[in-house]
Coordinates of C-alpha atoms in Angstrom, one line a residue:
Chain A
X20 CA 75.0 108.3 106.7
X21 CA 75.0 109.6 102.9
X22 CA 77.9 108.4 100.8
X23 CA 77.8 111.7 98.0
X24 CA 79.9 111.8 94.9
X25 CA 82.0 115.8 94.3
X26 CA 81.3 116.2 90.6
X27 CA 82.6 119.2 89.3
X28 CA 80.9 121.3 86.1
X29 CA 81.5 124.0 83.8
X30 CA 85.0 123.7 83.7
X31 CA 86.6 126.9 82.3
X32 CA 90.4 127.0 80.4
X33 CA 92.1 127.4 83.6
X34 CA 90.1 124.2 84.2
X35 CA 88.5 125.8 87.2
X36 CA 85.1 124.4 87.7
X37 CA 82.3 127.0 88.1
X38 CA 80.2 124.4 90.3
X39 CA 80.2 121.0 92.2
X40 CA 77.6 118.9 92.9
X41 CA 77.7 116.9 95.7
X42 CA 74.8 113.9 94.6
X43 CA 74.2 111.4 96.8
X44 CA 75.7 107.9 95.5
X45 CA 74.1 105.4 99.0
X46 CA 72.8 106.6 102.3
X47 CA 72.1 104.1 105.7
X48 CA 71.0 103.8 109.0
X49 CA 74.2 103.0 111.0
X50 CA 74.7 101.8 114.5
X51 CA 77.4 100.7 116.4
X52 CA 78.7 98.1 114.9
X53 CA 80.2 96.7 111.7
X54 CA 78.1 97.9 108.9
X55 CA 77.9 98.0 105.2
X56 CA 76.3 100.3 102.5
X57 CA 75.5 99.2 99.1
X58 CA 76.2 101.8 96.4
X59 CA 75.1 100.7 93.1
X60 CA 77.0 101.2 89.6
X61 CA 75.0 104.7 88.3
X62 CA 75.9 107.2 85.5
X63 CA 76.9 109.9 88.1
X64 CA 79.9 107.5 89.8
X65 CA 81.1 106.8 86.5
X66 CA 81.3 110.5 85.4
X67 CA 82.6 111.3 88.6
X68 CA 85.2 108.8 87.9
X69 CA 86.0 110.0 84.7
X70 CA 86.2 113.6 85.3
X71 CA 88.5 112.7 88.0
X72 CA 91.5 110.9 85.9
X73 CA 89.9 107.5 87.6
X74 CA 89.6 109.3 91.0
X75 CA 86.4 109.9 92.5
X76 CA 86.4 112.3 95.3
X77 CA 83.7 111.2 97.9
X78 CA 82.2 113.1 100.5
X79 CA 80.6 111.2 103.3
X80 CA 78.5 113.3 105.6
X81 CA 77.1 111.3 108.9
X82 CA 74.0 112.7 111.2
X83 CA 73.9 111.5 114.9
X84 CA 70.7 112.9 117.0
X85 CA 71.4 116.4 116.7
X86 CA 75.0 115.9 115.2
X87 CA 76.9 115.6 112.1
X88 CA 80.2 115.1 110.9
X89 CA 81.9 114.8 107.4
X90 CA 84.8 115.0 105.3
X91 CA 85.8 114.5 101.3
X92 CA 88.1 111.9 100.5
X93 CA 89.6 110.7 97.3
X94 CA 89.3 107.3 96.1
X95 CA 91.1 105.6 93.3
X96 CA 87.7 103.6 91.3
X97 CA 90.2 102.9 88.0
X98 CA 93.3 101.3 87.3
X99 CA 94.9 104.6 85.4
X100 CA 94.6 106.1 88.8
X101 CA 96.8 103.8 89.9
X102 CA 99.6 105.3 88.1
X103 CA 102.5 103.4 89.2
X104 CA 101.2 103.3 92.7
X105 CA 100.4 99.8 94.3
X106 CA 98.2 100.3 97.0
X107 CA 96.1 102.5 94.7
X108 CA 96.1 99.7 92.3
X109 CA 95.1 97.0 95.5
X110 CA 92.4 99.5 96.3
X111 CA 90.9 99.6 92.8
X112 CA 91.3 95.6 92.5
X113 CA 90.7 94.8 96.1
X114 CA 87.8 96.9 96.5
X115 CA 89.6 98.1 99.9
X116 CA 90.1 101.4 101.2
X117 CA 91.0 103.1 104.9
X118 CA 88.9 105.9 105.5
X119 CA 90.5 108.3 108.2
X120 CA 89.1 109.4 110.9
X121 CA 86.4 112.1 110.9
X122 CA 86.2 115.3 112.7
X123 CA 84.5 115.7 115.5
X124 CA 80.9 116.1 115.6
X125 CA 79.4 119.1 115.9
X126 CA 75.9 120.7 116.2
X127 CA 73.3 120.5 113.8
X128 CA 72.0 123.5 111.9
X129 CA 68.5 124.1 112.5
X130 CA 67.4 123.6 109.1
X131 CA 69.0 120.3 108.4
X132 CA 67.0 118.9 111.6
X133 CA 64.1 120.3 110.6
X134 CA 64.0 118.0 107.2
X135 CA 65.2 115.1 109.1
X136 CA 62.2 115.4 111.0
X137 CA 60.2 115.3 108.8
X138 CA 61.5 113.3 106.4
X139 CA 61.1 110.6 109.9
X140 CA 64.7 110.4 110.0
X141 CA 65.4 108.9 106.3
X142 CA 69.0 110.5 105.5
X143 CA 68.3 110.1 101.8
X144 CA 65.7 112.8 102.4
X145 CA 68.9 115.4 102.3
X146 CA 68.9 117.3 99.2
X147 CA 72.0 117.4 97.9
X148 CA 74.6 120.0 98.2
X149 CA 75.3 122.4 95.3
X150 CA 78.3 124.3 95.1
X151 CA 78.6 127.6 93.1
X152 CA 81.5 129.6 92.3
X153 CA 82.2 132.5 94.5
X154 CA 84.4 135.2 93.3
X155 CA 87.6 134.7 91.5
X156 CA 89.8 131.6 91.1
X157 CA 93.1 132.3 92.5
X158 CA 96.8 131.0 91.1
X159 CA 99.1 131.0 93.9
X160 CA 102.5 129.0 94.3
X161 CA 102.0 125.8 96.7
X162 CA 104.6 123.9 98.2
X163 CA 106.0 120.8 97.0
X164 CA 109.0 120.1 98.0
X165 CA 112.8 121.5 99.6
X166 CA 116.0 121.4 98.0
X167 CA 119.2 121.0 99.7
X168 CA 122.5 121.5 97.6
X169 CA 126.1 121.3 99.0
X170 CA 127.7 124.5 99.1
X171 CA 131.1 122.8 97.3
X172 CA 131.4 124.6 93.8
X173 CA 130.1 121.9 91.0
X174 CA 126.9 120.6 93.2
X175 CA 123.9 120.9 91.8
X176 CA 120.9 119.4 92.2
X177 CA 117.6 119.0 89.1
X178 CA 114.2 119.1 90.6
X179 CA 111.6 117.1 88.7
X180 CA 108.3 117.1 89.5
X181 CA 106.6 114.6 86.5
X182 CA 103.0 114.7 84.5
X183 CA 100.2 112.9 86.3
X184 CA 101.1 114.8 88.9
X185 CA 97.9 114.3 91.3
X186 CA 98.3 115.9 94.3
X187 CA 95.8 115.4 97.4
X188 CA 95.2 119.2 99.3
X189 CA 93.0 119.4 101.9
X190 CA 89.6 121.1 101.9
X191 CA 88.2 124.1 104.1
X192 CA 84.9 124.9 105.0
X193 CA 83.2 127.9 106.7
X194 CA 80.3 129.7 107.5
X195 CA 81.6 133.5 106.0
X196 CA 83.5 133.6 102.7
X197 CA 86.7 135.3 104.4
X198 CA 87.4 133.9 107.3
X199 CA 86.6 130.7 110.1
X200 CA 87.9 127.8 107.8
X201 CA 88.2 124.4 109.3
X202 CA 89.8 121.2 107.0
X203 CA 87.0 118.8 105.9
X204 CA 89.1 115.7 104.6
X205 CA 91.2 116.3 101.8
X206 CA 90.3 116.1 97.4
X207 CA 92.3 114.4 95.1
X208 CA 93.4 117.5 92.3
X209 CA 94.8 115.9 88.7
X210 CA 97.4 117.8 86.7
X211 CA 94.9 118.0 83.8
X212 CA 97.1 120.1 82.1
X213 CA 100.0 117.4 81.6
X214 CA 102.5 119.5 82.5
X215 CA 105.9 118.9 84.1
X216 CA 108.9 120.8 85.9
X217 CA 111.8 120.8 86.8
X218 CA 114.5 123.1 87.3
X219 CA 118.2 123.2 88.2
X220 CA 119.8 124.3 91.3
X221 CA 123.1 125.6 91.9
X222 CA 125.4 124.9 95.1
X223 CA 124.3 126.1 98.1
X224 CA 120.5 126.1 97.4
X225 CA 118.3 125.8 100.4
X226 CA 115.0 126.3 99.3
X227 CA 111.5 125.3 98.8
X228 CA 110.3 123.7 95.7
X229 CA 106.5 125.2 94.8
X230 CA 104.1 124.7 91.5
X231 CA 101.3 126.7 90.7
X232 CA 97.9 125.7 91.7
X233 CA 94.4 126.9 91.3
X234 CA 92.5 127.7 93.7
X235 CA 88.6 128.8 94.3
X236 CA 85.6 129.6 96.9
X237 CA 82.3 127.9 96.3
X238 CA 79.1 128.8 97.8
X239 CA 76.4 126.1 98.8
X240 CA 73.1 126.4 98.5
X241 CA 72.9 125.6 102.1
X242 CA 71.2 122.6 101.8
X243 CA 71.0 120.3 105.4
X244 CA 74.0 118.3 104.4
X245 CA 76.4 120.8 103.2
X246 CA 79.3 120.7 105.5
X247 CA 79.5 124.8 105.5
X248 CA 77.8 127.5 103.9
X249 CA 81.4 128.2 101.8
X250 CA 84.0 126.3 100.4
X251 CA 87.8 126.4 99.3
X252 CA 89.4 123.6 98.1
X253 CA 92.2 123.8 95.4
X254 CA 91.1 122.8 92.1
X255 CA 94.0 122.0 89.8
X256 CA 97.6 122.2 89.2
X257 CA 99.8 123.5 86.4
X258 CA 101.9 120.9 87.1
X259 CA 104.9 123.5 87.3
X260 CA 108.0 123.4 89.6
X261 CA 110.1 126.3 90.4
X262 CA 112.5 127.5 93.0
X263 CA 110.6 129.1 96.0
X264 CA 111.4 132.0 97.9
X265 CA 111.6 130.4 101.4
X266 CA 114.3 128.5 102.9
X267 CA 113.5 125.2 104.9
X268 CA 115.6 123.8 108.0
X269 CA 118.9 123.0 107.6
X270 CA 119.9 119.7 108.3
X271 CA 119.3 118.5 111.9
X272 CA 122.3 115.9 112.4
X273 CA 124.6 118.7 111.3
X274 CA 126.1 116.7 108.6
X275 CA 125.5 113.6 106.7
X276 CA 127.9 112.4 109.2
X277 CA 126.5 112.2 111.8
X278 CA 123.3 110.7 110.5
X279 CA 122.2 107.5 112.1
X280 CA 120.4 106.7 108.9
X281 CA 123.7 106.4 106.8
X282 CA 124.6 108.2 104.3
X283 CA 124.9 108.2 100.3
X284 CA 127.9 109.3 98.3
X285 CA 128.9 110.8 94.9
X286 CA 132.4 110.9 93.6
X287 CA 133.8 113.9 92.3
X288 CA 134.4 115.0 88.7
X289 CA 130.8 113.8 87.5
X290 CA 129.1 111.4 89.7
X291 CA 125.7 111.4 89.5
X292 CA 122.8 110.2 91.9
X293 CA 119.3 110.0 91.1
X294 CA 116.5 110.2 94.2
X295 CA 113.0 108.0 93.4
X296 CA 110.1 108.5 95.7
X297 CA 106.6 107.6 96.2
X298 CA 105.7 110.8 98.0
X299 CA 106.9 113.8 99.4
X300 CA 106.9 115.7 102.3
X301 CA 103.9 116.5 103.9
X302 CA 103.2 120.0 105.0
X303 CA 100.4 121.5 106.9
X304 CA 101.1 125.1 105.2
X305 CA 101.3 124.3 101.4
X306 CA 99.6 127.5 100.3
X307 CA 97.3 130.0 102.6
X308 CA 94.6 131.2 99.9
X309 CA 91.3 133.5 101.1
X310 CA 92.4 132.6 104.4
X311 CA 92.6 129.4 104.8
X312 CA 95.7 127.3 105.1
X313 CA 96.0 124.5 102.5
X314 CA 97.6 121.5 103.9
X315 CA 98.8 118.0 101.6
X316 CA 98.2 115.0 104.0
X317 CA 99.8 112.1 102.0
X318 CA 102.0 114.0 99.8
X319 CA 102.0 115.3 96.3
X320 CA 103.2 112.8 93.3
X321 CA 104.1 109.9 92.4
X322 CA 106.4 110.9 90.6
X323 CA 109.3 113.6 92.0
X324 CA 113.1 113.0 91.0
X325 CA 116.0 115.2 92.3
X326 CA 119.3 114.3 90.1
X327 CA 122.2 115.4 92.1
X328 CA 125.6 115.9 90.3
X329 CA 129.0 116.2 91.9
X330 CA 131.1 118.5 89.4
X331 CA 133.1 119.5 92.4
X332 CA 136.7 118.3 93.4
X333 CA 135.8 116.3 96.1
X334 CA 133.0 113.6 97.5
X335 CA 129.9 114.7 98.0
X336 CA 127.3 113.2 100.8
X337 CA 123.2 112.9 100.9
X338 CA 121.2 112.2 103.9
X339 CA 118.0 112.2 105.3
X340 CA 115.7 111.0 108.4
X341 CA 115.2 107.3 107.0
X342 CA 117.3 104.6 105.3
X343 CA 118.5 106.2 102.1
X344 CA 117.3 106.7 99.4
X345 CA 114.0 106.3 99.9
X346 CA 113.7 109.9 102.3
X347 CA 111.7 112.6 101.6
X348 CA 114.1 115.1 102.0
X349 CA 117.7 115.0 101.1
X350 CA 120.5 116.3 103.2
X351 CA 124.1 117.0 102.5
X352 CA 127.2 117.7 104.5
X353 CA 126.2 121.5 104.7
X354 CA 122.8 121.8 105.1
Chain B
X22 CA 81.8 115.5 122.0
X23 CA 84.7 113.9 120.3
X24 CA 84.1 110.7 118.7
X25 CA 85.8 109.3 115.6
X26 CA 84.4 107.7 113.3
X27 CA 86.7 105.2 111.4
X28 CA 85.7 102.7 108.6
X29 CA 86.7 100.6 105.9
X30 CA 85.5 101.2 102.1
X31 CA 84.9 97.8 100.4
X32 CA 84.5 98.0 96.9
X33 CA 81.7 95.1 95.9
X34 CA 82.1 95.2 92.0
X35 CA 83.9 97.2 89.5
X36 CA 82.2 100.2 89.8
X37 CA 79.6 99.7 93.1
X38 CA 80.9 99.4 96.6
X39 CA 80.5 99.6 99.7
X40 CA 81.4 100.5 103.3
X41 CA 82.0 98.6 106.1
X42 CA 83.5 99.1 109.8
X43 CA 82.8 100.0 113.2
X44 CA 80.8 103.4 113.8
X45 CA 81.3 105.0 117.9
X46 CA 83.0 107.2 119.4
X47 CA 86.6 105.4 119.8
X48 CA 87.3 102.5 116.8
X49 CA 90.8 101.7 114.7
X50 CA 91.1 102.0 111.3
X51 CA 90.8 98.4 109.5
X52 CA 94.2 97.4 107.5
X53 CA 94.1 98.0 104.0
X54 CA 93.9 94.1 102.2
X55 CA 96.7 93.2 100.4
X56 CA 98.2 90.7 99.0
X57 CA 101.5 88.5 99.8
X58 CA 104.3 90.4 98.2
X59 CA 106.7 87.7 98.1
X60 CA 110.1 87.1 100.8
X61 CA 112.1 89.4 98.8
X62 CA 111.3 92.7 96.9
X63 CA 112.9 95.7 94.7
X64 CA 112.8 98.7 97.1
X65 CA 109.1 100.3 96.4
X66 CA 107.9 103.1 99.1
X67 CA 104.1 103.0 99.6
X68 CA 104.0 99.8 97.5
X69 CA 105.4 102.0 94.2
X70 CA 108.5 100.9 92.6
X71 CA 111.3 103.2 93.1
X72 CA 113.6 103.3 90.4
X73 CA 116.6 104.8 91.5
X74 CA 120.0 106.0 89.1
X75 CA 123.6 106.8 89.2
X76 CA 126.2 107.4 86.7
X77 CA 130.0 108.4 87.1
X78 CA 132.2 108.9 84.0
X79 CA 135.3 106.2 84.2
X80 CA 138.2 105.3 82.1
X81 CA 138.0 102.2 80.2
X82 CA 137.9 98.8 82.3
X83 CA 137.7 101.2 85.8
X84 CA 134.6 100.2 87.9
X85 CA 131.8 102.8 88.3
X86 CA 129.9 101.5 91.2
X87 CA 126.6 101.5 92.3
X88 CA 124.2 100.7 94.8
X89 CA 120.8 98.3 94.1
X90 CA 118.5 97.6 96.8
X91 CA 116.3 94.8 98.1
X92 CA 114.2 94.8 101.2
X93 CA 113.3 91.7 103.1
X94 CA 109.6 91.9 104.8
X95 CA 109.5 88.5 106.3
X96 CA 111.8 87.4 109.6
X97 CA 112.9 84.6 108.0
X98 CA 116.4 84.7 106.5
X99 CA 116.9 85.2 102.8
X100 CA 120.2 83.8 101.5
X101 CA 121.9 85.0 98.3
X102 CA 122.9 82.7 95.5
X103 CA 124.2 84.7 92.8
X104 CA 123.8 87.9 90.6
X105 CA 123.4 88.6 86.8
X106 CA 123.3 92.1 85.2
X107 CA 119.7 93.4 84.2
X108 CA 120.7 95.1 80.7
X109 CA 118.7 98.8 79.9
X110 CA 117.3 98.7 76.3
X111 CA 119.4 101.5 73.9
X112 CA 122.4 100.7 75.7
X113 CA 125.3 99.1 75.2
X114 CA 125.6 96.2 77.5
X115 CA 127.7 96.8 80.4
X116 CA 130.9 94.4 82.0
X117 CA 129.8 92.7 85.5
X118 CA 132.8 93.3 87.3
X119 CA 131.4 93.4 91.2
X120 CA 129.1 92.1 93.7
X121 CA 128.5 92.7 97.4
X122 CA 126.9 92.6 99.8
X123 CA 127.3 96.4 102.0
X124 CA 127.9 96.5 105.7
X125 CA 126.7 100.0 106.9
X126 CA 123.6 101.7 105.8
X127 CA 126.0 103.9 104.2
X128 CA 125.0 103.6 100.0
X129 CA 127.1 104.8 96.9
X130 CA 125.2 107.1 94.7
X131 CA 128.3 106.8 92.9
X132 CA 131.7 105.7 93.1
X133 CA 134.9 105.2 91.0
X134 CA 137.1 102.4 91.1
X135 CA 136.9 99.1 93.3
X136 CA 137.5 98.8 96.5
X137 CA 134.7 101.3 97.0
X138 CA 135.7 102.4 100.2
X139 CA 132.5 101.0 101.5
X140 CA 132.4 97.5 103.7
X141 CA 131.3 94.6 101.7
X142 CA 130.9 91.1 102.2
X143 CA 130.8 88.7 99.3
X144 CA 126.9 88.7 97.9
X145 CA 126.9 84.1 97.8
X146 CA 125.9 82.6 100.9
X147 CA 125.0 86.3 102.3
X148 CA 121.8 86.3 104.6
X149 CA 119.5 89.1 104.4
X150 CA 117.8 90.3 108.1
X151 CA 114.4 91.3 107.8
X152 CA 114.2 95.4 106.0
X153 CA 116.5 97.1 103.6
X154 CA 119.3 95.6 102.2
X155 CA 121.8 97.3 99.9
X156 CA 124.4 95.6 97.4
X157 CA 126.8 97.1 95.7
X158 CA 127.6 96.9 92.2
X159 CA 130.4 97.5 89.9
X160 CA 130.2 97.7 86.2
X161 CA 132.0 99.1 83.5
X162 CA 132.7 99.0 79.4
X163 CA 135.9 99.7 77.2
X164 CA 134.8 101.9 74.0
X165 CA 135.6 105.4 75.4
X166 CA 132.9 107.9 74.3
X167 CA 130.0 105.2 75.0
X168 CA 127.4 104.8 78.1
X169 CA 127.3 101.2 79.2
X170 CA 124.4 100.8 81.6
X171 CA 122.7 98.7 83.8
X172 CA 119.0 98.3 84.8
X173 CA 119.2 96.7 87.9
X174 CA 120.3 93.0 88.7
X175 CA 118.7 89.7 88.6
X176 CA 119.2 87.9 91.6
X177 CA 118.7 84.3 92.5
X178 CA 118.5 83.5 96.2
X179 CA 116.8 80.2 98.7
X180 CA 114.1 81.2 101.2
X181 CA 113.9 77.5 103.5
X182 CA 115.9 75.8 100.7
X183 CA 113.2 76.7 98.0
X184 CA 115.0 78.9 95.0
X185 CA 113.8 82.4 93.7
X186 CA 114.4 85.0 91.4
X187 CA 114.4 89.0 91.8
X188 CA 114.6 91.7 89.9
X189 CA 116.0 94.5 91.6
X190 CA 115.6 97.7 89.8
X191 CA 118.2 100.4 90.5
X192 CA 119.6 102.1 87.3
X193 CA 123.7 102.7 86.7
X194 CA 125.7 104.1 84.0
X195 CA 129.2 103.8 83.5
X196 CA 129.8 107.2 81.0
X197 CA 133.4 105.9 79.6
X198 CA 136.0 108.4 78.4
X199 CA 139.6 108.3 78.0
X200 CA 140.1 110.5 80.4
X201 CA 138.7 112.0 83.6
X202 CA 138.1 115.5 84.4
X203 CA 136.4 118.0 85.9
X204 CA 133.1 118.3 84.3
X205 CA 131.0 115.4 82.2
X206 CA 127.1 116.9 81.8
X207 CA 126.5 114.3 79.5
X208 CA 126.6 111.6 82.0
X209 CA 124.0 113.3 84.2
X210 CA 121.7 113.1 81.0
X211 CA 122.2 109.4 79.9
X212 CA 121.2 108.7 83.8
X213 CA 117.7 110.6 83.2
X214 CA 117.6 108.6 80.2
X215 CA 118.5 105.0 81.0
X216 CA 116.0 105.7 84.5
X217 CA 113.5 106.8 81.8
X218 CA 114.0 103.6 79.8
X219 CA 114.0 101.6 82.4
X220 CA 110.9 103.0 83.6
X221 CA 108.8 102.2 80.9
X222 CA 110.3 98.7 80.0
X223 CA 108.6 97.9 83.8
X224 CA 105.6 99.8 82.8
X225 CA 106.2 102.9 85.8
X226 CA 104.7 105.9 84.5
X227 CA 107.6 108.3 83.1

């Protein structure tokens, strides 16, 4: 099993990196089992750590006979990656972290057994993996979020989406450059840029919320331990938010109503309610770029606010499918 | 083939760490450590803080309502004592004029006057089941023209006869003006604000 640290380099002003290196951090022999694997303080964690806002994103790539698996995953090593969130605080001070579960196996390449053999089965014989810019980067507009806004004149609803807005997207790998992708874990993508949105929405909004992300294809050097011979990952956010162009589903009790969660109310002529959450919704189809379809596994921010204002003449309701206000989409008494 | 691999990362020092777990084709995901959070806790979702707001212009001395709320993760009853206001730095201080404790997981976002046409039961000697529990508050000030706000409320309550104290953070403004009518944007905006303030003063990230 290697344990690899995804340092980017050569970021340009879109902050698009023109390479990653995947360097190997710890490698062991694993067998079933607890186990545990050493990985020493070095100067490539602590740039990885730095370059990621206090995030290092890991990629762990295990052989088995003539298998292999892998995925990246994001790990909070400093407290300023925290940001407000607890159990990214308890991971960087508890030194604990869940690791999901890995893809299944599948065949290795010839050329990775090859060195294994003759490297007698050492894993930290595995060059690492070198990733270099394919093509263009790619801006495209990646969901965030819905908004839901009574369709009473006077309701509105403000979209926030804050700075530090670090949003974990899933990575794809492939064999061809256009097509084939599979998800490989996910990578942890800081709003470098500082940035914040928000925007109003008038009554009867039912949309999608999106920002603009990067995106880019990176070839390997095809290296043994390279989880595909391309990759496309997103690699940072504007940290924008605008009004999409789709419409999500309406709400699926038909009414606040009817909820079995409860609901939350707003009087008219001015009252005001502002939504907190930890995350968002999760979607598997945040963004399809060269192909692939982006997905956000544990949501986007820490930090998105909707303020919803009742200007109209009479009460206004919010709902969704969980104890309010904590939900990560907010209904109302029309949709 | 199909196994899973699931582990648990272990971090050994500041900066080195390591991993630990089961390898095989069928194994459970350890539980992340953490530590004791206490009988009684501000609502947080995935262990962050949520700071929630609301704000309703009112005449002066008229409740504007709001709702704060607490979750319980232990079985063991929690019973309330008493309440005190939580006051939002940059504003003026606002009037304590209800407590309860609500009876339906209906919540008020925002409400005007008292009763609040919401259930209640009187917050002293109220036991909290085990999960979310949501109080209402009333508050209000008497110079029209002036935002008198809240931050949250500092509650006192017994666990097995031993005495605590919570913060619960849950932001409300009471945007007084002599009179009420049909549109008051600046109330929206002193909500942002006070939830901004508020933020900070518990060291959230804005």
């Amino acid at each position: 099993m290697l344990v690899e640290a995804h340092i980017s380099e050569g970021i340009n002003s879109e902050d698009v990196p023109s390479q990653f290196l995947d360097i190997t951090l710890a490698s062991a022999q694993v067998s079933r089992g607890p186990f545990s694997i050493q990985v020493p303080k070095s100067r490539d964690l602590m740039r990885a750590e730095r370059l990621g806002n206090g995030w290092v994103n890991f990629s762990i790539v295990i052989d088995s006979g003539d298998y292999v698996t892998s995925q990246y995953i994001p790990v909070p090593m400093a407290s300023r990656a925290a940001n407000g969130s607890q159990p990214a605080a308890q991971e960087v001070l508890g030194h604990a972290v869940t690791v999901p579960h890995f893809r299944s196996f599948r065949v290795m390449n010839s050329s990775m057994r090859r060195i294994l053999t003759s490297e007698g089965g050492r894993p930290d014989g595995v060059v690492p993996c070198e990733w270099l810019k394919y093509g263009s980067q790619r801006e495209d507009e990646t969901r965030i979020g819905e908004v839901h806004t009574d369709t009473d004149s006077g309701s509105t609803d403000e979209f926030k989406y804050a700075t530090q807005a670090d949003s974990t997207i899933t990575v794809g790998v492939s064999a061809s450059a256009s097509s084939g992708w599979s998800g490989d874990g996910s990578v942890k993508i800081s709003n470098h840029f500082g940035g914040s949105g928000s925007f109003p929405n008038p009554a009867g909004t039912l949309k999608y919320a999106d920002g603009d992300f990067y995106y880019q294809r990176y070839e390997s050097n095809n290296e043994p331990d390279c989880p595909g011979k391309y990759m496309n990952q997103a690699v940072s956010a504007l940290g924008d938010a605008f009004r999409g162009t789709n419409s999500p589903a309406a709400n699926p009790y038909g009414g606040c109503l009817h909820d079995p969660h409860g609901q939350a109310r707003a009087d008219p002529h001015g009252g005001t309610f502002d939504q907190d959450r930890g995350t968002a919704e999760g979607y598997s189809g945040i963004a399809n770029v060269f192909g692939f379809s982006f997905g956000g596994g544990t949501g986007f921010s820490n930090n998105i606010y909707q303020d919803y204002t009742n200007n109209s003449n009479v009460e206004q309701y919010y709902c969704g499918n969980g104890p309010m206000p904590d939900v990560p989409v907010i209904y109302n008494s029309s949709h | 083939m199909a196994c899973h691999v699931a582990w648990r990362m272990t971090l050994i020092t500041s900066m080195s760490f390591a991993l630990t777990g089961l390898a095989g084709c069928s194994s459970n995901p350890a539980p992340l450590t953490s530590s004791d959070p206490g009988p009684l806790a501000t609502l947080s979702s995935g262990g962050q803080v949520l700071v929630n707001g609301g704000g309703i212009p009112v005449v002066p001395g008229q409740a504007a309502d709001f709702t704060v709320y607490v979750v319980n993760p232990a079985d063991s009853h929690v019973e309330l004592v008493s309440a005190a206001l939580v006051p939002v730095p940059g504003y003026p201080e606002a009037r304590f004029l209800h407590v309860g404790l609500m009876l339906r997981p209906d919540v008020l976002g925002a409400g005007r006057g008292w009763p609040s046409g919401i259930p209640t039961r009187p917050l002293t000697g109220a036991r909290l089941p085990r999960g979310q529990s949501n109080i209402i508050i009333g508050i209000t000030g008497q110079a029209a023209g002036r935002n008198y706000a809240a931050a949250g409320i500092r509650i006192s309550y017994r666990v097995s006869g031993r005495l605590y104290h919570l913060t619960a953070w849950s932001v409300g403004v009471a945007c007084v003006r002599k009179v009420v009518g049909p549109s008051y944007p600046g109330c929206s905006a002193a909500v942002s604000k006070a939830v901004a303030a508020v933020r900070k003063m518990i060291g959230l990230p804005g």
